[in-house]
mmCIF file of C-alpha atoms in Angstrom:
data_model
loop_
_atom_site.group_PDB
_atom_site.id
_atom_site.type_symbol
_atom_site.label_atom_id
_atom_site.label_comp_id
_atom_site.label_asym_id
_atom_site.label_seq_id
_atom_site.Cartn_x
_atom_site.Cartn_y
_atom_site.Cartn_z
ATOM 1 C CA MET B 26 137.625 -23.266 7.536
ATOM 2 C CA LYS B 27 140.113 -23.384 4.676
ATOM 3 C CA GLU B 28 143.168 -25.597 4.535
ATOM 4 C CA PRO B 29 146.487 -23.784 5.117
ATOM 5 C CA GLN B 30 148.350 -22.633 1.995
ATOM 6 C CA ASN B 31 151.929 -23.281 3.169
ATOM 7 C CA GLN B 32 154.429 -25.420 1.336
ATOM 8 C CA LEU B 33 153.610 -29.106 1.736
ATOM 9 C CA LYS B 34 156.601 -31.083 2.906
ATOM 10 C CA ALA B 35 156.289 -34.747 3.873
ATOM 11 C CA LYS B 36 157.891 -38.026 2.870
ATOM 12 C CA THR B 37 154.415 -39.379 2.138
ATOM 13 C CA LEU B 38 151.547 -37.043 1.308
ATOM 14 C CA ILE B 39 147.886 -37.929 0.895
ATOM 15 C CA LEU B 40 145.592 -35.497 -0.945
ATOM 16 C CA THR B 41 141.963 -36.506 -0.657
ATOM 17 C CA HIS B 42 138.399 -35.271 -0.877
ATOM 18 C CA GLY B 43 136.612 -34.116 2.281
ATOM 19 C CA ASP B 44 133.417 -36.183 1.950
ATOM 20 C CA SER B 45 132.867 -39.583 3.583
ATOM 21 C CA ASP B 46 134.326 -41.556 0.665
ATOM 22 C CA GLY B 47 137.346 -39.266 0.491
ATOM 23 C CA ILE B 48 137.952 -39.473 4.243
ATOM 24 C CA CYS B 49 137.649 -43.264 4.228
ATOM 25 C CA SER B 50 139.976 -43.444 1.204
ATOM 26 C CA GLY B 51 142.477 -41.225 3.022
ATOM 27 C CA ALA B 52 142.223 -43.361 6.161
ATOM 28 C CA ILE B 53 142.916 -46.511 4.166
ATOM 29 C CA ALA B 54 145.910 -44.902 2.465
ATOM 30 C CA LYS B 55 147.187 -43.698 5.845
ATOM 31 C CA SER B 56 146.801 -47.205 7.244
ATOM 32 C CA ALA B 57 149.146 -48.347 4.471
ATOM 33 C CA TYR B 58 151.490 -45.382 5.093
ATOM 34 C CA PRO B 59 151.083 -44.417 8.800
ATOM 35 C CA GLU B 60 153.674 -41.622 8.581
ATOM 36 C CA ALA B 61 151.731 -39.811 5.842
ATOM 37 C CA TYR B 62 150.410 -36.273 6.198
ATOM 38 C CA VAL B 63 146.830 -35.809 4.984
ATOM 39 C CA TYR B 64 145.643 -32.706 3.140
ATOM 40 C CA PHE B 65 142.082 -32.133 1.946
ATOM 41 C CA THR B 66 141.469 -30.596 -1.467
ATOM 42 C CA SER B 67 139.065 -30.560 -4.427
ATOM 43 C CA PRO B 68 139.132 -30.848 -8.231
ATOM 44 C CA VAL B 69 139.267 -27.071 -8.744
ATOM 45 C CA SER B 70 142.088 -26.647 -6.199
ATOM 46 C CA LEU B 71 144.234 -29.693 -6.921
ATOM 47 C CA LEU B 72 146.577 -28.147 -9.469
ATOM 48 C CA ASP B 73 147.320 -25.215 -7.173
ATOM 49 C CA LYS B 74 147.994 -27.597 -4.280
ATOM 50 C CA LEU B 75 150.463 -29.586 -6.364
ATOM 51 C CA ASP B 76 152.520 -26.409 -6.739
ATOM 52 C CA LEU B 77 152.975 -26.343 -2.954
ATOM 53 C CA ILE B 78 154.527 -29.821 -2.725
ATOM 54 C CA GLU B 79 158.247 -30.244 -2.082
ATOM 55 C CA ASP B 80 160.492 -33.310 -1.718
ATOM 56 C CA VAL B 81 157.749 -35.925 -1.559
ATOM 57 C CA GLU B 82 158.595 -39.624 -1.958
ATOM 58 C CA ASN B 83 155.061 -41.052 -2.032
ATOM 59 C CA LEU B 84 152.183 -38.952 -3.359
ATOM 60 C CA ILE B 85 148.702 -40.462 -3.007
ATOM 61 C CA ILE B 86 145.652 -38.673 -4.438
ATOM 62 C CA CYS B 87 142.230 -40.118 -3.631
ATOM 63 C CA ASP B 88 138.697 -39.364 -4.795
ATOM 64 C CA ILE B 89 139.553 -36.155 -6.686
ATOM 65 C CA ALA B 90 137.824 -35.860 -10.067
ATOM 66 C CA ILE B 91 139.836 -34.613 -13.041
ATOM 67 C CA GLU B 92 138.597 -31.121 -13.849
ATOM 68 C CA GLU B 93 137.842 -30.911 -17.549
ATOM 69 C CA ARG B 94 139.092 -27.358 -18.129
ATOM 70 C CA ARG B 95 142.573 -28.031 -16.703
ATOM 71 C CA CYS B 96 142.995 -31.679 -17.655
ATOM 72 C CA SER B 97 146.070 -31.280 -19.865
ATOM 73 C CA GLU B 98 147.798 -28.970 -17.410
ATOM 74 C CA LEU B 99 147.095 -31.338 -14.519
ATOM 75 C CA TYR B 100 148.356 -34.387 -16.426
ATOM 76 C CA SER B 101 151.563 -32.567 -17.248
ATOM 77 C CA ALA B 102 152.149 -31.754 -13.575
ATOM 78 C CA LEU B 103 151.323 -35.286 -12.463
ATOM 79 C CA ASN B 104 153.643 -36.874 -15.015
ATOM 80 C CA LYS B 105 156.490 -34.786 -13.594
ATOM 81 C CA PHE B 106 155.697 -36.094 -10.121
ATOM 82 C CA ALA B 107 155.594 -39.646 -11.480
ATOM 83 C CA GLU B 108 159.179 -39.226 -12.669
ATOM 84 C CA GLU B 109 160.367 -38.128 -9.230
ATOM 85 C CA CYS B 110 158.253 -40.061 -6.719
ATOM 86 C CA ASN B 111 155.821 -42.942 -6.282
ATOM 87 C CA LEU B 112 152.525 -41.512 -7.535
ATOM 88 C CA TYR B 113 149.119 -43.104 -6.951
ATOM 89 C CA TYR B 114 146.084 -41.317 -8.355
ATOM 90 C CA ILE B 115 143.001 -43.253 -7.227
ATOM 91 C CA ASP B 116 139.628 -42.103 -8.514
ATOM 92 C CA HIS B 117 136.208 -43.280 -9.660
ATOM 93 C CA HIS B 118 134.744 -40.191 -11.334
ATOM 94 C CA PRO B 119 134.065 -40.246 -15.093
ATOM 95 C CA LEU B 120 137.018 -38.912 -17.055
ATOM 96 C CA PRO B 121 136.952 -35.997 -19.494
ATOM 97 C CA GLU B 122 137.057 -37.302 -23.057
ATOM 98 C CA GLU B 123 140.577 -35.987 -23.750
ATOM 99 C CA CYS B 124 142.083 -37.623 -20.648
ATOM 100 C CA GLY B 125 143.461 -41.122 -20.837
ATOM 101 C CA LYS B 126 144.956 -43.457 -18.265
ATOM 102 C CA GLU B 127 148.578 -43.486 -17.131
ATOM 103 C CA ASP B 128 150.514 -46.107 -15.179
ATOM 104 C CA TRP B 129 150.025 -44.041 -12.015
ATOM 105 C CA PHE B 130 146.265 -43.690 -12.535
ATOM 106 C CA PHE B 131 144.029 -46.262 -10.814
ATOM 107 C CA HIS B 132 140.551 -45.630 -12.158
ATOM 108 C CA ASP B 133 137.225 -47.467 -12.035
ATOM 109 C CA THR B 134 133.847 -45.732 -12.341
ATOM 110 C CA GLY B 135 132.023 -48.830 -11.111
ATOM 111 C CA VAL B 136 133.238 -48.634 -7.503
ATOM 112 C CA CYS B 137 133.825 -46.005 -4.818
ATOM 113 C CA ALA B 138 137.268 -44.548 -4.146
ATOM 114 C CA SER B 139 137.461 -46.313 -0.765
ATOM 115 C CA GLU B 140 137.091 -49.759 -2.315
ATOM 116 C CA LEU B 141 139.590 -48.876 -5.024
ATOM 117 C CA THR B 142 142.102 -47.505 -2.500
ATOM 118 C CA TYR B 143 141.894 -50.707 -0.471
ATOM 119 C CA ARG B 144 142.472 -52.804 -3.580
ATOM 120 C CA VAL B 145 145.488 -50.700 -4.610
ATOM 121 C CA PHE B 146 147.195 -51.016 -1.209
ATOM 122 C CA GLU B 147 145.779 -54.391 -0.150
ATOM 123 C CA GLU B 148 149.204 -55.990 0.425
ATOM 124 C CA LEU B 149 150.017 -53.272 2.987
ATOM 125 C CA LEU B 150 146.691 -53.461 4.829
ATOM 126 C CA SER B 151 144.979 -55.636 7.404
ATOM 127 C CA LYS B 152 141.808 -57.403 6.352
ATOM 128 C CA GLU B 153 139.912 -55.384 8.974
ATOM 129 C CA MET B 154 140.451 -52.167 6.988
ATOM 130 C CA ARG B 155 137.880 -53.497 4.537
ATOM 131 C CA ARG B 156 135.346 -52.300 7.074
ATOM 132 C CA VAL B 157 136.450 -48.687 6.522
ATOM 133 C CA ALA B 158 136.156 -49.243 2.762
ATOM 134 C CA ILE B 159 132.579 -50.413 3.336
ATOM 135 C CA TYR B 160 131.790 -47.201 5.245
ATOM 136 C CA GLY B 161 133.036 -45.230 2.257
ATOM 137 C CA ALA B 162 131.008 -47.366 -0.133
ATOM 138 C CA ILE B 163 127.821 -46.828 1.857
ATOM 139 C CA GLY B 164 128.481 -43.090 2.009
ATOM 140 C CA ASP B 165 128.908 -42.903 -1.769
ATOM 141 C CA PHE B 166 125.979 -45.229 -2.613
ATOM 142 C CA CYS B 167 128.432 -47.795 -4.027
ATOM 143 C CA ASP B 168 127.841 -50.691 -1.622
ATOM 144 C CA ASN B 169 126.424 -53.130 -4.192
ATOM 145 C CA THR B 170 129.674 -54.005 -5.991
ATOM 146 C CA PRO B 171 130.935 -57.608 -6.032
ATOM 147 C CA CYS B 172 133.835 -56.748 -3.685
ATOM 148 C CA VAL B 173 131.747 -54.920 -1.126
ATOM 149 C CA ARG B 174 129.014 -57.565 -1.156
ATOM 150 C CA SER B 175 131.703 -60.169 -0.500
ATOM 151 C CA TRP B 176 133.342 -58.139 2.281
ATOM 152 C CA VAL B 177 130.034 -57.391 4.020
ATOM 153 C CA ARG B 178 129.525 -61.108 4.642
ATOM 154 C CA ASP B 179 132.354 -61.024 7.203
ATOM 155 C CA TRP B 180 130.490 -58.495 9.388
ATOM 156 C CA ASP B 181 127.064 -57.889 10.869
ATOM 157 C CA LYS B 182 125.519 -55.740 8.136
ATOM 158 C CA ARG B 183 123.300 -53.911 10.630
ATOM 159 C CA SER B 184 126.319 -52.827 12.650
ATOM 160 C CA LEU B 185 128.133 -51.714 9.509
ATOM 161 C CA PHE B 186 125.262 -49.435 8.539
ATOM 162 C CA PHE B 187 125.038 -48.014 12.052
ATOM 163 C CA GLN B 188 128.748 -47.203 12.099
ATOM 164 C CA ALA B 189 128.694 -45.854 8.534
ATOM 165 C CA GLY B 190 125.635 -43.715 9.303
ATOM 166 C CA THR B 191 127.298 -42.288 12.407
ATOM 167 C CA LEU B 192 130.393 -41.403 10.389
ATOM 168 C CA ILE B 193 128.559 -39.954 7.388
ATOM 169 C CA GLN B 194 126.195 -37.803 9.440
ATOM 170 C CA ALA B 195 129.018 -36.425 11.601
ATOM 171 C CA ILE B 196 131.091 -35.521 8.530
ATOM 172 C CA LEU B 197 128.178 -33.692 6.951
ATOM 173 C CA HIS B 198 127.482 -31.879 10.210
ATOM 174 C CA LYS B 199 131.054 -30.580 10.484
ATOM 175 C CA GLY B 200 131.088 -29.266 6.912
ATOM 176 C CA LYS B 201 134.456 -27.810 5.901
ATOM 177 C CA ASP B 202 136.116 -28.178 9.307
ATOM 178 C CA TYR B 203 139.285 -29.776 7.940
ATOM 179 C CA ASP B 204 141.035 -29.891 11.298
ATOM 180 C CA PHE B 205 138.181 -32.079 12.570
ATOM 181 C CA LYS B 206 138.378 -34.272 9.493
ATOM 182 C CA ARG B 207 142.133 -34.739 9.871
ATOM 183 C CA ILE B 208 141.719 -35.711 13.536
ATOM 184 C CA LEU B 209 138.877 -38.063 12.580
ATOM 185 C CA LEU B 210 140.958 -39.750 9.914
ATOM 186 C CA GLU B 211 143.643 -40.849 12.409
ATOM 187 C CA PRO B 212 141.522 -43.348 14.426
ATOM 188 C CA LEU B 213 139.768 -44.469 11.248
ATOM 189 C CA SER B 214 143.157 -45.417 9.805
ATOM 190 C CA LYS B 215 143.533 -47.726 12.829
ATOM 191 C CA ASP B 216 140.071 -49.262 12.354
ATOM 192 C CA VAL B 217 138.514 -47.609 15.398
ATOM 193 C CA ILE B 218 134.739 -47.847 14.955
ATOM 194 C CA PRO B 219 133.076 -44.438 14.481
ATOM 195 C CA SER B 220 130.840 -44.780 17.557
ATOM 196 C CA ASN B 221 134.006 -45.042 19.694
ATOM 197 C CA ILE B 222 135.551 -41.857 18.288
ATOM 198 C CA PRO B 223 134.984 -38.958 20.733
ATOM 199 C CA ASP B 224 132.021 -36.656 19.969
ATOM 200 C CA LEU B 225 131.052 -38.451 16.757
ATOM 201 C CA LEU B 226 127.759 -39.835 18.065
ATOM 202 C CA GLU B 227 126.680 -36.405 19.287
ATOM 203 C CA PHE B 228 127.616 -34.815 15.950
ATOM 204 C CA ALA B 229 125.628 -37.511 14.146
ATOM 205 C CA ARG B 230 122.628 -36.860 16.391
ATOM 206 C CA GLU B 231 122.784 -33.122 15.663
ATOM 207 C CA ALA B 232 123.059 -33.890 11.949
ATOM 208 C CA ALA B 233 119.931 -36.059 12.131
ATOM 209 C CA ILE B 234 118.007 -33.210 13.788
ATOM 210 C CA ASN B 235 119.203 -30.802 11.080
ATOM 211 C CA GLU B 236 118.231 -33.251 8.360
ATOM 212 C CA GLU B 237 114.677 -33.330 9.656
ATOM 213 C CA LYS B 238 114.601 -29.534 9.428
ATOM 214 C CA ILE B 239 115.874 -29.761 5.840
ATOM 215 C CA ARG B 240 113.229 -32.321 4.936
ATOM 216 C CA LEU B 241 110.391 -30.189 6.270
ATOM 217 C CA PHE B 242 111.745 -27.003 4.641
ATOM 218 C CA VAL B 243 112.029 -28.723 1.259
ATOM 219 C CA LYS B 244 108.572 -30.226 1.634
ATOM 220 C CA GLU B 245 107.072 -26.746 2.038
ATOM 221 C CA ASN B 246 109.237 -24.810 -0.432
ATOM 222 C CA VAL B 247 110.271 -27.091 -3.296
ATOM 223 C CA GLU B 248 109.880 -25.645 -6.813
ATOM 224 C CA VAL B 249 108.855 -27.982 -9.608
ATOM 225 C CA LEU B 250 109.838 -27.865 -13.277
ATOM 226 C CA LYS B 251 108.760 -30.285 -15.986
ATOM 227 C CA ASN B 252 111.537 -32.833 -15.430
ATOM 228 C CA SER B 253 113.231 -31.775 -12.203
ATOM 229 C CA ALA B 254 112.538 -30.133 -8.852
ATOM 230 C CA TYR B 255 114.729 -27.677 -7.008
ATOM 231 C CA ILE B 256 115.209 -25.845 -3.723
ATOM 232 C CA VAL B 257 117.298 -22.724 -3.086
ATOM 233 C CA ASN B 258 119.113 -21.640 0.076
ATOM 234 C CA THR B 259 118.245 -24.228 2.688
ATOM 235 C CA ASN B 260 121.337 -23.016 4.604
ATOM 236 C CA ASN B 261 122.171 -26.622 5.307
ATOM 237 C CA SER B 262 123.342 -29.800 3.567
ATOM 238 C CA ILE B 263 122.626 -29.375 -0.135
ATOM 239 C CA SER B 264 123.184 -33.064 -0.883
ATOM 240 C CA LYS B 265 120.384 -33.975 1.538
ATOM 241 C CA ALA B 266 118.180 -31.177 0.213
ATOM 242 C CA ALA B 267 118.594 -32.417 -3.365
ATOM 243 C CA ILE B 268 117.377 -35.883 -2.376
ATOM 244 C CA TYR B 269 114.276 -34.453 -0.722
ATOM 245 C CA ALA B 270 113.666 -32.078 -3.631
ATOM 246 C CA ALA B 271 113.312 -35.079 -5.943
ATOM 247 C CA SER B 272 111.086 -36.825 -3.408
ATOM 248 C CA TYR B 273 108.674 -34.005 -2.593
ATOM 249 C CA GLY B 274 108.796 -32.556 -6.096
ATOM 250 C CA GLN B 275 107.910 -36.016 -7.432
ATOM 251 C CA ARG B 276 110.580 -35.842 -10.093
ATOM 252 C CA GLU B 277 113.448 -38.143 -10.981
ATOM 253 C CA VAL B 278 116.016 -35.370 -10.465
ATOM 254 C CA GLY B 279 116.349 -33.105 -7.443
ATOM 255 C CA ILE B 280 118.520 -29.974 -7.297
ATOM 256 C CA ALA B 281 119.599 -27.928 -4.278
ATOM 257 C CA ALA B 282 121.335 -24.578 -4.732
ATOM 258 C CA GLU B 283 123.127 -22.557 -2.068
ATOM 259 C CA TYR B 284 124.376 -19.009 -2.609
ATOM 260 C CA ARG B 285 128.051 -18.266 -1.857
ATOM 261 C CA GLU B 286 128.168 -14.520 -1.300
ATOM 262 C CA LYS B 287 131.952 -14.110 -1.342
ATOM 263 C CA LYS B 288 132.250 -15.726 -4.760
ATOM 264 C CA GLY B 289 128.962 -14.545 -6.241
ATOM 265 C CA VAL B 290 127.982 -18.073 -7.271
ATOM 266 C CA TYR B 291 125.523 -20.808 -6.443
ATOM 267 C CA ASP B 292 126.848 -24.236 -5.505
ATOM 268 C CA LEU B 293 124.503 -26.980 -6.663
ATOM 269 C CA SER B 294 124.025 -30.564 -5.593
ATOM 270 C CA ILE B 295 122.078 -32.720 -8.037
ATOM 271 C CA ARG B 296 120.693 -36.182 -7.307
ATOM 272 C CA SER B 297 118.929 -38.461 -9.791
ATOM 273 C CA ARG B 298 116.655 -41.451 -9.417
ATOM 274 C CA GLY B 299 116.393 -41.875 -13.180
ATOM 275 C CA LYS B 300 118.503 -43.276 -15.993
ATOM 276 C CA VAL B 301 119.898 -40.094 -17.576
ATOM 277 C CA ASP B 302 123.604 -39.438 -16.983
ATOM 278 C CA ILE B 303 123.496 -36.075 -15.185
ATOM 279 C CA ASN B 304 127.296 -35.877 -15.130
ATOM 280 C CA HIS B 305 127.310 -35.836 -18.931
ATOM 281 C CA LEU B 306 124.561 -33.207 -19.048
ATOM 282 C CA LEU B 307 126.311 -30.928 -16.557
ATOM 283 C CA ARG B 308 129.660 -31.071 -18.337
ATOM 284 C CA SER B 309 128.012 -29.843 -21.537
ATOM 285 C CA ILE B 310 125.509 -27.316 -20.105
ATOM 286 C CA ALA B 311 127.222 -25.630 -17.128
ATOM 287 C CA PRO B 312 130.082 -24.030 -19.148
ATOM 288 C CA LYS B 313 127.498 -22.314 -21.395
ATOM 289 C CA PHE B 314 126.417 -20.320 -18.341
ATOM 290 C CA GLY B 315 129.908 -19.489 -17.145
ATOM 291 C CA GLY B 316 129.945 -22.340 -14.662
ATOM 292 C CA SER B 317 131.319 -25.812 -14.211
ATOM 293 C CA GLY B 318 129.842 -29.138 -13.230
ATOM 294 C CA GLY B 319 130.169 -32.894 -13.192
ATOM 295 C CA GLY B 320 130.422 -35.909 -10.952
ATOM 296 C CA HIS B 321 128.690 -39.248 -11.295
ATOM 297 C CA PRO B 322 125.789 -40.347 -13.504
ATOM 298 C CA VAL B 323 123.280 -40.140 -10.609
ATOM 299 C CA ALA B 324 125.046 -37.761 -8.200
ATOM 300 C CA ALA B 325 126.790 -34.607 -9.345
ATOM 301 C CA GLY B 326 127.442 -30.985 -8.530
ATOM 302 C CA ALA B 327 127.857 -27.643 -10.239
ATOM 303 C CA ARG B 328 128.907 -24.051 -9.625
ATOM 304 C CA ILE B 329 126.876 -21.413 -11.488
ATOM 305 C CA PRO B 330 127.242 -17.592 -11.433
ATOM 306 C CA GLU B 331 124.443 -15.985 -9.431
ATOM 307 C CA ASN B 332 122.913 -14.131 -12.391
ATOM 308 C CA SER B 333 122.671 -17.316 -14.450
ATOM 309 C CA LEU B 334 120.992 -19.685 -11.984
ATOM 310 C CA GLU B 335 117.413 -19.383 -13.266
ATOM 311 C CA ALA B 336 118.449 -19.707 -16.907
ATOM 312 C CA PHE B 337 120.679 -22.669 -16.088
ATOM 313 C CA LEU B 338 117.899 -24.496 -14.224
ATOM 314 C CA LYS B 339 115.534 -24.093 -17.178
ATOM 315 C CA ALA B 340 118.153 -25.189 -19.715
ATOM 316 C CA PHE B 341 119.146 -28.179 -17.607
ATOM 317 C CA ASP B 342 115.504 -29.196 -17.195
ATOM 318 C CA LYS B 343 114.945 -28.955 -20.960
ATOM 319 C CA LYS B 344 118.005 -31.075 -21.770
ATOM 320 C CA LEU B 345 116.992 -33.571 -19.100
ATOM 321 C CA GLY B 346 113.614 -33.987 -20.786
ATOM 322 C CA GLU B 347 115.227 -34.443 -24.192
ATOM 323 C CA ALA B 348 117.619 -37.044 -22.798
ATOM 324 C CA ASN B 349 114.711 -38.890 -21.179
ATOM 325 C CA GLU B 350 112.898 -39.011 -24.509
ATOM 326 C CA VAL B 351 115.972 -40.468 -26.197
ATOM 327 C CA LYS B 352 116.206 -43.111 -23.468
ATOM 328 C CA GLN B 353 112.543 -43.996 -23.778
ATOM 329 C CA ASN B 354 112.624 -44.215 -27.583
ATOM 330 C CA GLY B 355 115.729 -46.354 -27.414
ATOM 331 C CA ASN B 356 113.945 -48.839 -25.176
ATOM 332 C CA LYS B 357 111.006 -49.276 -27.538
#
């Protein structure tokens, strides 16, 4: 279910990613600005969405990576907004080499976007909203930072993980249902615990059942290369499938690819348990095959044309092996 393409008019507008960290970041921003309208977008769509904005006073962008191919164009558009409104761009993804920091850019690759959003708007927030930031941190595997470790001490950690797990599983289960995500974000912005949000526990239960199906499918069908393992078309959560591909393929890197018929491409989720920066590898390799890719050092994604998938997987595996050798020789 795509977001509507109408002109975006609101005094305060929040553009955020649709995963658990993005939703928690958006909820925190909305807690600081309760009147804000929330719109979900992505790195490849952000520039087009900015063209739809009119008469905004506060523009908050959370958890949206800077796309390398349109970096200069995006910065130009954002600088114009910064001249006309209060602009907050809050992100934790690695930056393209040609992109620097601006006064409106709040960036830290060492933390999740939820933690960073809380820190940016802390003076406008209740202390309890730290709990929502912790959910986002758990969902993005960033819960071992000094801030989050300090915040967790104020809660029962077991309860935090139960609530975060309920939220994360439900979000994955609902996929690209942005109306659901927008409704979900409202109680989160008021610190309502996920298990008290209608239907969330049932969605999380259904997600857990689906995950078990994914695990068993990957176990039986995973393909193994020299340095990575991959699975194609699980017709389910590719981020989960990538984790299990690494596990059952007994490799440090797992890849899950899902075919998108309308666009003639494969969307890939890539998860690493090793030390090689897969974000760096993807940014250099994917464009050679007519695709794009990037993310974090241990969790990234890519979009590859359907006719190039096999060649891309082999090239990525080769570069991964070379990078591992460099790492190993450097440690000797």
